[in-house]
């Protein structure tokens, strides 16, 4: 049975719970939870979780940070949220469905975004997109989403953020960290997706040729150029191969390259050169920063990225800016919770 991708939802007032869980010298961290609006929700992913770092003083801008597959990168992105809040940027870190504390029942963090079954993949990509958009609704409704803003996506978060930015007009800056596109390249050649190759070796069969890597590469070679000329409506509703509908490569041409910043990790082995360059190529003319690091080893360089974000969002007050380099002191040592 044919199934179309569906990123639509009915906007409504979000009934949420929240509470401040710790504070630093210049910010408070509000832990927000609300029921996801996604209709095909998987058990264990029902509650959207957002760590919102609110500046105590003047708010100059807002960012929403979307993490990558798995859990290890989230701790570092929470660091980013704290430091950006210290310089007057309301910073929200969204936990994606199927990851970290929202892993689906009897699964593994992040796996189902790339599980070679189009129905399972669609469930998680749709759910992720909707949770990002409804979190923007929540922030907007409560005066926490500034017109001066950025959507920041790392790895998987960058792929989802690219699709969101092609749909949602509320994004003024799109900052991509260590991400890429071309799903066959990621599914069949990334070390992170070794489980797919093992499934195929064991005789795994699935519709849409997802268990046939060479066939999938052939489909991409024949169709990708024409898809990159389609409108949003054509991508979503036309009869193209379903995997194109969750690949950021299909949507990138719909985004103004002037609002895109692309940080590429040159020694990234998780996302191949082809994957990274394929997405970068679609943002020709964007701000581009190649960094000689790997997929995860860039994380200690967060000060550099944080300073860039501060500059991009036009934070000029010298006294405020100096906070980005000061040690973050919390009333409770939050990091210890996750060790």
XYZ file of C-alpha atoms in Angstrom:
339
model
C 0.000 0.000 0.000
C 1.431 3.362 -1.047
C 2.094 5.768 1.809
C 2.904 9.435 1.302
C 5.071 11.432 3.653
C 3.034 13.779 5.834
C 4.591 16.734 7.668
C 1.244 18.465 8.326
C -0.452 18.986 11.659
C -3.135 21.192 13.107
C -1.623 23.965 15.184
C -3.232 24.338 18.572
C -2.422 25.492 22.077
C 0.089 23.098 23.618
C -0.662 21.770 27.081
C 2.743 21.385 28.667
C 4.480 20.827 31.989
C 7.672 22.582 32.979
C 9.974 23.177 35.865
C 13.321 24.816 36.502
C 15.850 22.073 37.182
C 18.994 24.128 37.728
C 20.458 27.537 37.107
C 23.737 29.188 36.307
C 24.920 32.688 36.996
C 23.259 34.180 33.916
C 20.496 31.707 32.982
C 17.896 29.221 34.234
C 17.228 25.807 32.712
C 13.537 25.015 32.285
C 12.716 21.355 31.527
C 9.582 21.331 29.341
C 7.456 18.296 28.455
C 4.378 17.967 26.299
C 2.515 15.268 24.410
C 3.687 14.892 20.812
C 1.050 15.688 18.171
C 2.285 12.938 15.894
C -0.537 10.486 15.154
C 1.551 7.332 14.497
C 3.560 7.662 17.668
C 5.803 4.778 18.805
C 5.667 3.555 22.388
C 8.261 5.351 24.485
C 8.426 8.469 22.317
C 5.099 10.049 23.282
C 6.475 12.921 25.367
C 8.444 15.735 23.743
C 11.284 16.920 25.971
C 12.927 20.332 25.692
C 15.703 21.835 27.796
C 15.132 25.570 27.566
C 17.973 27.791 28.771
C 16.542 31.213 29.558
C 18.847 34.237 29.991
C 18.296 36.089 33.246
C 19.001 39.425 31.570
C 18.102 40.930 28.199
C 17.275 38.429 25.421
C 18.849 39.283 22.060
C 18.024 36.182 20.018
C 16.734 32.606 20.099
C 18.106 29.277 18.919
C 16.666 25.780 18.720
C 19.337 23.076 18.812
C 18.596 19.655 17.252
C 20.989 16.821 18.097
C 22.307 13.863 16.111
C 21.780 10.103 16.281
C 22.476 8.431 19.582
C 23.134 10.074 22.902
C 26.788 11.042 23.252
C 26.519 14.335 21.349
C 23.595 15.609 23.414
C 25.677 16.380 26.484
C 27.875 18.701 24.434
C 24.903 20.425 22.843
C 23.480 21.057 26.318
C 26.812 22.754 27.039
C 26.189 24.906 23.973
C 22.717 25.822 25.222
C 24.047 26.951 28.598
C 26.785 29.128 27.134
C 24.581 30.735 24.488
C 21.999 31.564 27.157
C 24.759 33.260 29.159
C 25.221 35.784 26.334
C 21.527 36.576 25.960
C 20.381 33.904 23.503
C 17.326 31.904 24.582
C 18.530 28.402 23.753
C 16.353 25.302 23.514
C 17.676 21.757 23.105
C 15.015 19.381 21.757
C 15.288 15.645 22.423
C 14.223 13.872 19.233
C 11.848 10.881 19.261
C 13.752 7.589 19.253
C 16.856 9.029 20.931
C 18.364 9.481 24.394
C 15.543 9.600 26.968
C 12.931 9.092 24.195
C 14.135 5.756 22.806
C 11.216 3.696 21.513
C 10.296 0.437 23.199
C 12.774 -2.428 22.646
C 14.873 -0.390 20.211
C 18.239 1.373 20.178
C 18.825 5.115 20.275
C 18.425 6.570 16.776
C 18.256 3.278 14.864
C 14.792 3.613 13.351
C 15.578 6.762 11.357
C 17.607 4.483 9.092
C 15.940 1.091 9.554
C 15.384 -0.183 5.953
C 11.593 -0.239 6.136
C 9.996 2.853 4.640
C 7.036 2.781 7.055
C 9.309 2.738 10.120
C 11.583 5.417 8.647
C 8.631 7.639 7.754
C 7.250 7.351 11.296
C 10.434 8.703 12.836
C 11.230 11.380 10.249
C 7.642 12.657 10.354
C 7.646 12.570 14.152
C 10.971 14.416 14.328
C 9.830 17.128 11.891
C 6.530 17.639 13.731
C 8.206 17.817 17.132
C 10.599 20.497 15.866
C 7.734 22.529 14.412
C 5.477 22.211 17.459
C 8.391 23.176 19.703
C 8.720 26.337 17.604
C 4.976 26.881 18.165
C 5.412 26.513 21.918
C 8.392 28.864 22.041
C 6.584 31.379 19.846
C 3.392 31.264 21.923
C 5.347 32.064 25.078
C 7.523 34.812 23.657
C 10.656 32.650 23.574
C 11.184 32.637 19.789
C 12.824 35.879 18.699
C 12.688 37.110 15.088
C 16.477 37.089 15.325
C 16.896 33.322 15.493
C 18.703 30.234 14.273
C 17.893 26.576 13.887
C 21.062 24.610 14.677
C 21.301 20.979 13.556
C 24.025 18.428 14.221
C 24.256 15.290 11.984
C 20.695 13.839 11.917
C 19.518 17.098 13.464
C 21.016 18.937 10.480
C 19.114 16.724 8.052
C 15.815 17.262 9.866
C 16.530 20.991 10.236
C 17.103 21.284 6.496
C 13.678 19.791 5.787
C 12.033 21.978 8.461
C 13.655 25.104 7.009
C 12.214 24.294 3.581
C 8.713 24.092 5.102
C 8.657 26.595 7.959
C 9.158 30.331 7.376
C 10.091 31.116 10.997
C 13.757 30.182 10.561
C 16.014 33.195 9.915
C 19.365 31.340 10.107
C 20.127 27.662 9.475
C 23.401 26.470 11.009
C 24.455 22.938 10.063
C 27.141 21.039 11.977
C 28.770 17.857 10.688
C 25.889 16.774 8.493
C 25.184 15.550 4.987
C 22.631 13.964 2.680
C 22.188 11.167 0.115
C 20.529 8.447 2.188
C 21.805 5.441 0.162
C 25.346 6.673 0.830
C 24.572 6.833 4.565
C 22.564 3.605 4.749
C 24.957 1.363 2.842
C 28.392 2.906 3.420
C 28.473 4.585 6.827
C 30.094 2.681 9.740
C 27.102 3.781 11.839
C 24.750 1.721 9.658
C 26.626 -1.564 9.751
C 23.443 -3.159 11.083
C 21.754 -2.622 7.697
C 24.481 -4.467 5.825
C 24.259 -7.328 8.313
C 20.504 -7.512 7.758
C 21.001 -7.706 4.000
C 23.683 -10.384 4.360
C 21.223 -12.463 6.377
C 18.657 -12.265 3.562
C 16.562 -9.336 4.795
C 13.873 -8.495 2.212
C 11.901 -5.275 2.027
C 9.766 -3.317 -0.405
C 11.072 -0.384 -2.442
C 14.434 -2.105 -3.144
C 15.795 -1.011 0.255
C 17.658 -4.314 0.576
C 19.343 -3.753 -2.820
C 22.115 -1.129 -2.412
C 23.179 -1.073 -6.062
C 19.583 -0.645 -7.185
C 19.155 2.264 -4.755
C 22.302 4.004 -6.011
C 21.043 3.525 -9.569
C 17.664 5.071 -8.675
C 19.455 8.084 -7.172
C 21.722 8.531 -10.180
C 18.746 8.506 -12.517
C 16.347 10.723 -10.547
C 18.095 13.055 -8.095
C 18.786 15.889 -10.547
C 15.142 16.142 -11.557
C 13.944 15.992 -7.922
C 16.214 18.911 -7.032
C 14.129 21.021 -9.405
C 10.772 20.132 -7.853
C 8.541 22.301 -5.693
C 7.800 21.287 -2.106
C 4.351 20.076 -3.118
C 5.773 17.994 -5.966
C 8.350 16.340 -3.689
C 5.746 15.383 -1.117
C 2.951 14.326 -3.454
C 4.605 12.979 -6.612
C 5.291 9.299 -7.273
C 9.063 9.447 -6.747
C 10.877 6.752 -4.775
C 9.747 7.206 -1.142
C 13.247 7.557 0.279
C 13.735 10.832 -1.620
C 10.988 12.309 0.581
C 13.113 12.034 3.728
C 16.448 13.002 2.189
C 17.595 16.598 2.864
C 19.091 16.613 -0.639
C 15.552 16.759 -2.038
C 14.649 19.883 -0.037
C 17.857 21.932 0.157
C 17.256 23.820 -3.104
C 14.076 25.279 -1.546
C 16.136 27.190 1.071
C 17.814 30.556 0.509
C 21.538 29.762 0.676
C 22.204 33.203 2.226
C 20.792 32.081 5.561
C 22.777 28.830 5.658
C 26.078 28.178 7.471
C 27.721 24.818 6.873
C 30.419 23.499 9.250
C 32.064 20.461 7.692
C 34.274 18.069 9.660
C 36.949 17.162 7.112
C 37.945 13.905 8.827
C 34.389 12.728 9.349
C 34.252 8.946 8.817
C 30.618 8.543 9.815
C 29.344 10.649 6.943
C 31.345 10.099 3.759
C 32.796 12.890 1.631
C 30.126 12.213 -0.971
C 27.356 12.577 1.625
C 28.741 15.845 2.994
C 29.626 17.371 -0.365
C 26.280 16.414 -1.879
C 24.390 18.527 0.657
C 26.950 21.349 0.659
C 26.673 21.558 -3.139
C 22.976 22.393 -2.796
C 23.840 25.434 -0.672
C 26.358 26.864 -3.117
C 27.388 30.340 -1.943
C 26.540 29.715 1.722
C 28.908 30.439 4.613
C 31.197 27.417 4.691
C 33.736 26.454 7.360
C 35.779 23.279 6.860
C 37.346 22.151 10.130
C 40.147 19.537 10.287
C 38.414 17.281 12.805
C 36.217 14.156 12.900
C 32.509 13.500 13.341
C 32.572 13.715 17.131
C 35.977 15.224 17.879
C 34.722 18.694 16.862
C 32.734 18.886 20.053
C 35.616 20.264 22.188
C 35.756 23.105 19.629
C 32.349 24.291 20.703
C 33.732 27.640 21.868
C 34.593 28.420 18.252
C 31.107 27.466 17.071
C 29.457 29.319 19.984
C 31.391 32.507 19.168
C 30.373 32.184 15.529
C 26.703 31.808 16.493
C 26.979 34.834 18.772
C 28.442 36.891 15.909
C 25.864 35.579 13.440
C 23.039 36.665 15.747
C 24.625 40.084 16.141
C 25.385 40.061 19.891
C 27.568 43.177 20.164
C 27.605 44.129 23.843
C 31.254 43.590 24.865
C 30.450 42.805 28.497
C 27.834 40.233 27.490
C 30.099 38.722 24.795
C 32.879 38.093 27.292
C 30.658 35.607 29.138
C 30.988 33.065 26.332
C 34.567 32.322 27.396
C 33.972 32.218 31.141
C 33.550 28.984 33.045
C 29.936 27.998 33.519
C 29.146 27.564 37.213
C 25.863 25.889 38.118
C 24.054 25.540 41.417
C 23.827 21.794 40.667
C 26.400 19.908 38.612
C 24.076 18.915 35.802
C 26.699 17.013 33.811
C 27.143 14.493 36.593
C 23.591 13.281 36.099
C 24.531 11.752 32.751
C 27.865 10.195 33.630
